[in-house]
Amino acid sequence: DVKVTQSSRYLVKRTGEKVFLECVQDMDHENMFWYRQDPGLGLRLIYFSYDVKMKEKGDIPEGYSVSREKKERFSLILESASTNQTSMYLCASSLDFGQGQYFGPGTRLLVL
Amino acid sequence: AQTVTQSQPEMSVQEAETVTLSCTYDTSENNYYLFWYKQPPSRQMILVIRQEAYKQQNATENRFSVNFQKAAKSFSLKISDSQLGDTAMYFCAFLRGFGNEKLTFGTGTRLTIIP
């Protein structure tokens, strides 16, 4: 089974802090994704990567950046956390186009 | 841009009954994929079922089946013999048939199975 893990289930940060969310997948998947999930809005794509050191903006990239130095690891960075970034963050990966994405357990981030 | 609409924010049904969750989408593409994802309370999101738009036959996975109406741009999920473990948020998602693998999700339907 594909396993996608995220470094924290819950995180509390202060406004202005730099926040790192880590995601690791163990199945050699090419594609990795970061979403945020908010009630009534569904999942919205922040960034995705289709190869090491490659990244593309999703629908809501403002305030975020990403890093993919190794194939199995995809990091989401909040450069200066703000209260409106309080949310559930989901990482996902996929191997073949159109086969569906595998999700991690999510990180619930609270920015005070 | 594609949009996905789930018009039922919440639903509930008695255990063992059948329930249908609706999903409509808007696209000008002819080739695409559709998915239903399940997110149980405090648990990981998992893929329930997928449908390729060029396939006429409706996808089925055990108790889960879809009613794919391409002309109507409708993709409903039917859960037969519902079980307590089916209690979850269900998300419908759309993927264009070419280019990058950027999914567009609906806003979700919270399904509760009542014992």
mmCIF file of C-alpha atoms in Angstrom:
data_model
loop_
_atom_site.group_PDB
_atom_site.id
_atom_site.type_symbol
_atom_site.label_atom_id
_atom_site.label_comp_id
_atom_site.label_asym_id
_atom_site.label_seq_id
_atom_site.Cartn_x
_atom_site.Cartn_y
_atom_site.Cartn_z
ATOM 1 C CA ASP A 1 0.000 0.000 0.000
ATOM 2 C CA VAL A 2 1.061 3.518 -0.722
ATOM 3 C CA LYS A 3 1.931 5.451 2.377
ATOM 4 C CA VAL A 4 1.888 9.220 2.520
ATOM 5 C CA THR A 5 2.970 10.678 5.835
ATOM 6 C CA GLN A 6 2.933 14.212 7.158
ATOM 7 C CA SER A 7 5.267 15.443 9.839
ATOM 8 C CA SER A 8 2.624 16.717 12.266
ATOM 9 C CA ARG A 9 -1.072 16.076 12.868
ATOM 10 C CA TYR A 10 -1.539 19.307 14.839
ATOM 11 C CA LEU A 11 0.512 22.477 14.876
ATOM 12 C CA VAL A 12 0.112 25.783 16.682
ATOM 13 C CA LYS A 13 2.147 28.774 15.480
ATOM 14 C CA ARG A 14 2.287 32.505 16.052
ATOM 15 C CA THR A 15 1.569 35.144 13.447
ATOM 16 C CA GLY A 16 4.727 35.992 11.529
ATOM 17 C CA GLU A 17 6.482 32.695 12.186
ATOM 18 C CA LYS A 18 7.963 30.666 9.356
ATOM 19 C CA VAL A 19 6.234 27.297 9.198
ATOM 20 C CA PHE A 20 7.408 24.110 7.520
ATOM 21 C CA LEU A 21 5.032 21.268 6.715
ATOM 22 C CA GLU A 22 6.701 18.083 5.558
ATOM 23 C CA CYS A 23 5.266 15.304 3.435
ATOM 24 C CA VAL A 24 6.899 11.997 2.547
ATOM 25 C CA GLN A 25 5.653 9.239 0.243
ATOM 26 C CA ASP A 26 7.215 5.811 0.006
ATOM 27 C CA MET A 27 6.131 4.621 -3.443
ATOM 28 C CA ASP A 28 8.409 6.521 -5.790
ATOM 29 C CA HIS A 29 5.567 8.682 -7.077
ATOM 30 C CA GLU A 30 6.431 11.390 -9.555
ATOM 31 C CA ASN A 31 3.675 13.811 -8.622
ATOM 32 C CA MET A 32 3.067 15.430 -5.269
ATOM 33 C CA PHE A 33 0.485 17.988 -4.178
ATOM 34 C CA TRP A 34 -0.376 20.324 -1.333
ATOM 35 C CA TYR A 35 -3.990 21.264 -0.628
ATOM 36 C CA ARG A 36 -5.743 23.197 2.039
ATOM 37 C CA GLN A 37 -9.151 22.106 3.213
ATOM 38 C CA ASP A 38 -11.645 24.549 4.672
ATOM 39 C CA PRO A 39 -15.295 23.937 5.608
ATOM 40 C CA GLY A 40 -17.636 24.801 2.759
ATOM 41 C CA LEU A 41 -14.779 25.289 0.321
ATOM 42 C CA GLY A 42 -13.628 21.732 -0.266
ATOM 43 C CA LEU A 43 -9.986 21.171 -1.151
ATOM 44 C CA ARG A 44 -8.021 23.841 -2.934
ATOM 45 C CA LEU A 45 -4.680 23.212 -4.572
ATOM 46 C CA ILE A 46 -1.792 25.323 -3.302
ATOM 47 C CA TYR A 47 1.174 23.911 -5.221
ATOM 48 C CA PHE A 48 2.151 20.741 -6.974
ATOM 49 C CA SER A 49 5.328 19.140 -8.247
ATOM 50 C CA TYR A 50 5.794 16.648 -11.041
ATOM 51 C CA ASP A 51 9.504 16.044 -10.537
ATOM 52 C CA VAL A 52 12.381 16.854 -8.238
ATOM 53 C CA LYS A 53 13.037 20.592 -8.117
ATOM 54 C CA MET A 54 9.994 21.201 -10.332
ATOM 55 C CA LYS A 55 6.945 23.008 -9.013
ATOM 56 C CA GLU A 56 3.835 24.671 -10.311
ATOM 57 C CA LYS A 57 1.384 27.025 -8.696
ATOM 58 C CA GLY A 58 -2.072 25.798 -7.946
ATOM 59 C CA ASP A 59 -5.157 27.893 -7.346
ATOM 60 C CA ILE A 60 -4.112 29.624 -4.121
ATOM 61 C CA PRO A 61 -0.291 29.908 -3.955
ATOM 62 C CA GLU A 62 -0.130 33.334 -2.319
ATOM 63 C CA GLY A 63 1.665 33.266 1.009
ATOM 64 C CA TYR A 64 3.121 29.813 0.391
ATOM 65 C CA SER A 65 6.194 28.303 -1.187
ATOM 66 C CA VAL A 66 7.333 24.718 -1.689
ATOM 67 C CA SER A 67 10.493 22.691 -1.915
ATOM 68 C CA ARG A 68 11.167 19.347 -3.481
ATOM 69 C CA GLU A 69 14.822 18.391 -3.150
ATOM 70 C CA LYS A 70 14.194 14.642 -3.150
ATOM 71 C CA LYS A 71 11.575 12.655 -4.998
ATOM 72 C CA GLU A 72 9.911 11.305 -1.869
ATOM 73 C CA ARG A 73 9.680 14.572 0.040
ATOM 74 C CA PHE A 74 7.597 17.662 -0.651
ATOM 75 C CA SER A 75 7.628 20.555 1.788
ATOM 76 C CA LEU A 76 5.155 23.389 2.142
ATOM 77 C CA ILE A 77 6.495 26.617 3.608
ATOM 78 C CA LEU A 78 4.498 29.455 5.071
ATOM 79 C CA GLU A 79 6.970 32.320 4.875
ATOM 80 C CA SER A 80 5.202 34.469 7.455
ATOM 81 C CA ALA A 81 2.191 32.742 8.952
ATOM 82 C CA SER A 82 -1.035 34.690 9.179
ATOM 83 C CA THR A 83 -4.308 33.883 10.937
ATOM 84 C CA ASN A 84 -6.073 33.339 7.617
ATOM 85 C CA GLN A 85 -3.753 30.411 7.006
ATOM 86 C CA THR A 86 -5.350 28.501 9.859
ATOM 87 C CA SER A 87 -6.583 25.406 8.072
ATOM 88 C CA MET A 88 -6.202 21.688 7.433
ATOM 89 C CA TYR A 89 -3.330 20.976 5.051
ATOM 90 C CA LEU A 90 -3.351 17.790 3.013
ATOM 91 C CA CYS A 91 -0.503 16.325 1.042
ATOM 92 C CA ALA A 92 -1.076 13.856 -1.793
ATOM 93 C CA SER A 93 0.923 11.921 -4.350
ATOM 94 C CA SER A 94 0.215 10.065 -7.570
ATOM 95 C CA LEU A 95 2.078 7.836 -9.974
ATOM 96 C CA ASP A 96 0.159 7.532 -13.201
ATOM 97 C CA PHE A 97 -2.045 10.155 -14.749
ATOM 98 C CA GLY A 98 -5.739 9.710 -14.062
ATOM 99 C CA GLN A 99 -5.378 6.901 -11.534
ATOM 100 C CA GLY A 100 -6.188 9.015 -8.510
ATOM 101 C CA GLN A 101 -4.188 10.605 -5.737
ATOM 102 C CA TYR A 102 -3.124 9.135 -2.399
ATOM 103 C CA PHE A 103 -3.521 11.426 0.579
ATOM 104 C CA GLY A 104 -1.689 11.873 3.828
ATOM 105 C CA PRO A 105 -3.499 12.181 7.180
ATOM 106 C CA GLY A 106 -3.403 15.974 7.152
ATOM 107 C CA THR A 107 -1.920 18.652 9.394
ATOM 108 C CA ARG A 108 -4.307 20.884 11.266
ATOM 109 C CA LEU A 109 -2.559 24.233 11.607
ATOM 110 C CA LEU A 110 -3.690 26.942 13.995
ATOM 111 C CA VAL A 111 -2.069 30.359 13.626
ATOM 112 C CA LEU A 112 -2.577 32.624 16.644
ATOM 113 C CA ALA B 1 -12.133 26.656 -15.802
ATOM 114 C CA GLN B 2 -13.858 23.560 -14.529
ATOM 115 C CA THR B 3 -16.269 23.655 -11.604
ATOM 116 C CA VAL B 4 -17.661 20.840 -9.491
ATOM 117 C CA THR B 5 -20.895 21.233 -7.543
ATOM 118 C CA GLN B 6 -22.149 19.069 -4.714
ATOM 119 C CA SER B 7 -25.548 20.443 -3.824
ATOM 120 C CA GLN B 8 -26.116 18.366 -0.679
ATOM 121 C CA PRO B 9 -23.976 19.653 2.189
ATOM 122 C CA GLU B 10 -25.320 17.008 4.576
ATOM 123 C CA MET B 11 -27.227 13.763 4.315
ATOM 124 C CA SER B 12 -28.219 11.017 6.672
ATOM 125 C CA VAL B 13 -29.612 7.561 6.104
ATOM 126 C CA GLN B 14 -30.470 4.498 8.147
ATOM 127 C CA GLU B 15 -27.990 1.650 8.228
ATOM 128 C CA ALA B 16 -28.552 -0.924 5.446
ATOM 129 C CA GLU B 17 -30.400 1.567 3.246
ATOM 130 C CA THR B 18 -29.227 2.891 -0.099
ATOM 131 C CA VAL B 19 -28.128 6.506 -0.491
ATOM 132 C CA THR B 20 -27.199 8.564 -3.528
ATOM 133 C CA LEU B 21 -24.868 11.564 -3.416
ATOM 134 C CA SER B 22 -25.086 14.006 -6.285
ATOM 135 C CA CYS B 23 -22.325 15.754 -8.174
ATOM 136 C CA THR B 24 -22.484 17.934 -11.260
ATOM 137 C CA TYR B 25 -19.619 19.510 -13.107
ATOM 138 C CA ASP B 26 -19.038 22.027 -15.809
ATOM 139 C CA THR B 27 -16.438 21.563 -18.498
ATOM 140 C CA SER B 28 -15.904 22.054 -22.201
ATOM 141 C CA GLU B 29 -13.520 19.107 -22.353
ATOM 142 C CA ASN B 30 -14.501 15.792 -23.907
ATOM 143 C CA ASN B 31 -11.847 13.672 -22.263
ATOM 144 C CA TYR B 32 -11.584 13.690 -18.468
ATOM 145 C CA TYR B 33 -11.731 11.642 -15.292
ATOM 146 C CA LEU B 34 -14.086 11.823 -12.343
ATOM 147 C CA PHE B 35 -13.484 10.595 -8.815
ATOM 148 C CA TRP B 36 -15.249 10.128 -5.522
ATOM 149 C CA TYR B 37 -13.124 10.442 -2.392
ATOM 150 C CA LYS B 38 -14.143 9.521 1.149
ATOM 151 C CA GLN B 39 -12.800 11.259 4.258
ATOM 152 C CA PRO B 40 -13.897 9.497 7.489
ATOM 153 C CA PRO B 41 -13.858 11.565 10.695
ATOM 154 C CA SER B 42 -10.255 12.261 11.735
ATOM 155 C CA ARG B 43 -8.968 9.810 9.166
ATOM 156 C CA GLN B 44 -7.189 9.836 5.852
ATOM 157 C CA MET B 45 -8.909 10.695 2.561
ATOM 158 C CA ILE B 46 -9.189 7.628 0.350
ATOM 159 C CA LEU B 47 -10.207 7.072 -3.240
ATOM 160 C CA VAL B 48 -13.570 5.317 -3.506
ATOM 161 C CA ILE B 49 -14.153 5.088 -7.222
ATOM 162 C CA ARG B 50 -13.022 6.581 -10.535
ATOM 163 C CA GLN B 51 -14.629 6.966 -13.922
ATOM 164 C CA GLU B 52 -13.067 7.690 -17.298
ATOM 165 C CA ALA B 53 -15.297 9.904 -19.394
ATOM 166 C CA TYR B 54 -14.794 7.962 -22.606
ATOM 167 C CA LYS B 55 -16.088 4.786 -20.994
ATOM 168 C CA GLN B 56 -19.833 4.328 -21.264
ATOM 169 C CA GLN B 57 -20.045 1.747 -18.521
ATOM 170 C CA ASN B 58 -20.604 3.026 -15.002
ATOM 171 C CA ALA B 59 -17.821 2.176 -12.559
ATOM 172 C CA THR B 60 -18.555 -0.143 -9.634
ATOM 173 C CA GLU B 61 -16.535 -1.015 -6.542
ATOM 174 C CA ASN B 62 -18.350 -3.458 -4.275
ATOM 175 C CA ARG B 63 -21.213 -1.518 -2.622
ATOM 176 C CA PHE B 64 -20.238 1.710 -4.377
ATOM 177 C CA SER B 65 -21.382 2.524 -7.886
ATOM 178 C CA VAL B 66 -21.742 5.634 -9.976
ATOM 179 C CA ASN B 67 -24.345 6.948 -12.361
ATOM 180 C CA PHE B 68 -22.349 8.810 -14.977
ATOM 181 C CA GLN B 69 -24.449 10.937 -17.314
ATOM 182 C CA LYS B 70 -21.978 12.633 -19.646
ATOM 183 C CA ALA B 71 -24.475 14.747 -21.548
ATOM 184 C CA ALA B 72 -25.993 16.019 -18.323
ATOM 185 C CA LYS B 73 -22.545 16.417 -16.734
ATOM 186 C CA SER B 74 -23.693 14.462 -13.727
ATOM 187 C CA PHE B 75 -21.719 11.951 -11.647
ATOM 188 C CA SER B 76 -23.659 10.616 -8.676
ATOM 189 C CA LEU B 77 -22.421 8.059 -6.157
ATOM 190 C CA LYS B 78 -24.696 5.296 -4.921
ATOM 191 C CA ILE B 79 -23.892 3.452 -1.721
ATOM 192 C CA SER B 80 -25.850 0.232 -1.281
ATOM 193 C CA ASP B 81 -26.438 -1.536 2.019
ATOM 194 C CA SER B 82 -24.913 1.386 3.883
ATOM 195 C CA GLN B 83 -22.765 0.643 6.913
ATOM 196 C CA LEU B 84 -21.717 2.680 9.933
ATOM 197 C CA GLY B 85 -18.203 2.852 8.494
ATOM 198 C CA ASP B 86 -19.564 4.768 5.520
ATOM 199 C CA THR B 87 -20.035 7.805 7.746
ATOM 200 C CA ALA B 88 -17.675 10.367 6.217
ATOM 201 C CA MET B 89 -17.268 13.463 4.081
ATOM 202 C CA TYR B 90 -17.513 12.577 0.417
ATOM 203 C CA PHE B 91 -15.839 14.695 -2.223
ATOM 204 C CA CYS B 92 -16.417 14.603 -5.943
ATOM 205 C CA ALA B 93 -13.414 15.582 -8.078
ATOM 206 C CA PHE B 94 -12.723 16.336 -11.742
ATOM 207 C CA LEU B 95 -9.494 15.864 -13.695
ATOM 208 C CA ARG B 96 -8.961 17.159 -17.205
ATOM 209 C CA GLY B 97 -7.829 14.412 -19.545
ATOM 210 C CA PHE B 98 -4.508 15.952 -20.475
ATOM 211 C CA GLY B 99 -1.839 18.225 -19.094
ATOM 212 C CA ASN B 100 -1.062 18.371 -15.401
ATOM 213 C CA GLU B 101 -2.841 16.336 -12.742
ATOM 214 C CA LYS B 102 -4.667 19.217 -11.150
ATOM 215 C CA LEU B 103 -7.862 18.012 -9.482
ATOM 216 C CA THR B 104 -10.877 20.242 -8.996
ATOM 217 C CA PHE B 105 -12.911 19.273 -5.942
ATOM 218 C CA GLY B 106 -16.483 19.914 -4.948
ATOM 219 C CA THR B 107 -17.307 21.291 -1.516
ATOM 220 C CA GLY B 108 -18.224 17.890 -0.121
ATOM 221 C CA THR B 109 -21.239 16.082 1.325
ATOM 222 C CA ARG B 110 -21.229 15.019 4.964
ATOM 223 C CA LEU B 111 -22.919 11.618 5.133
ATOM 224 C CA THR B 112 -24.070 10.141 8.429
ATOM 225 C CA ILE B 113 -25.221 6.552 8.705
ATOM 226 C CA ILE B 114 -27.706 6.154 11.531
ATOM 227 C CA PRO B 115 -27.689 2.859 13.469
#
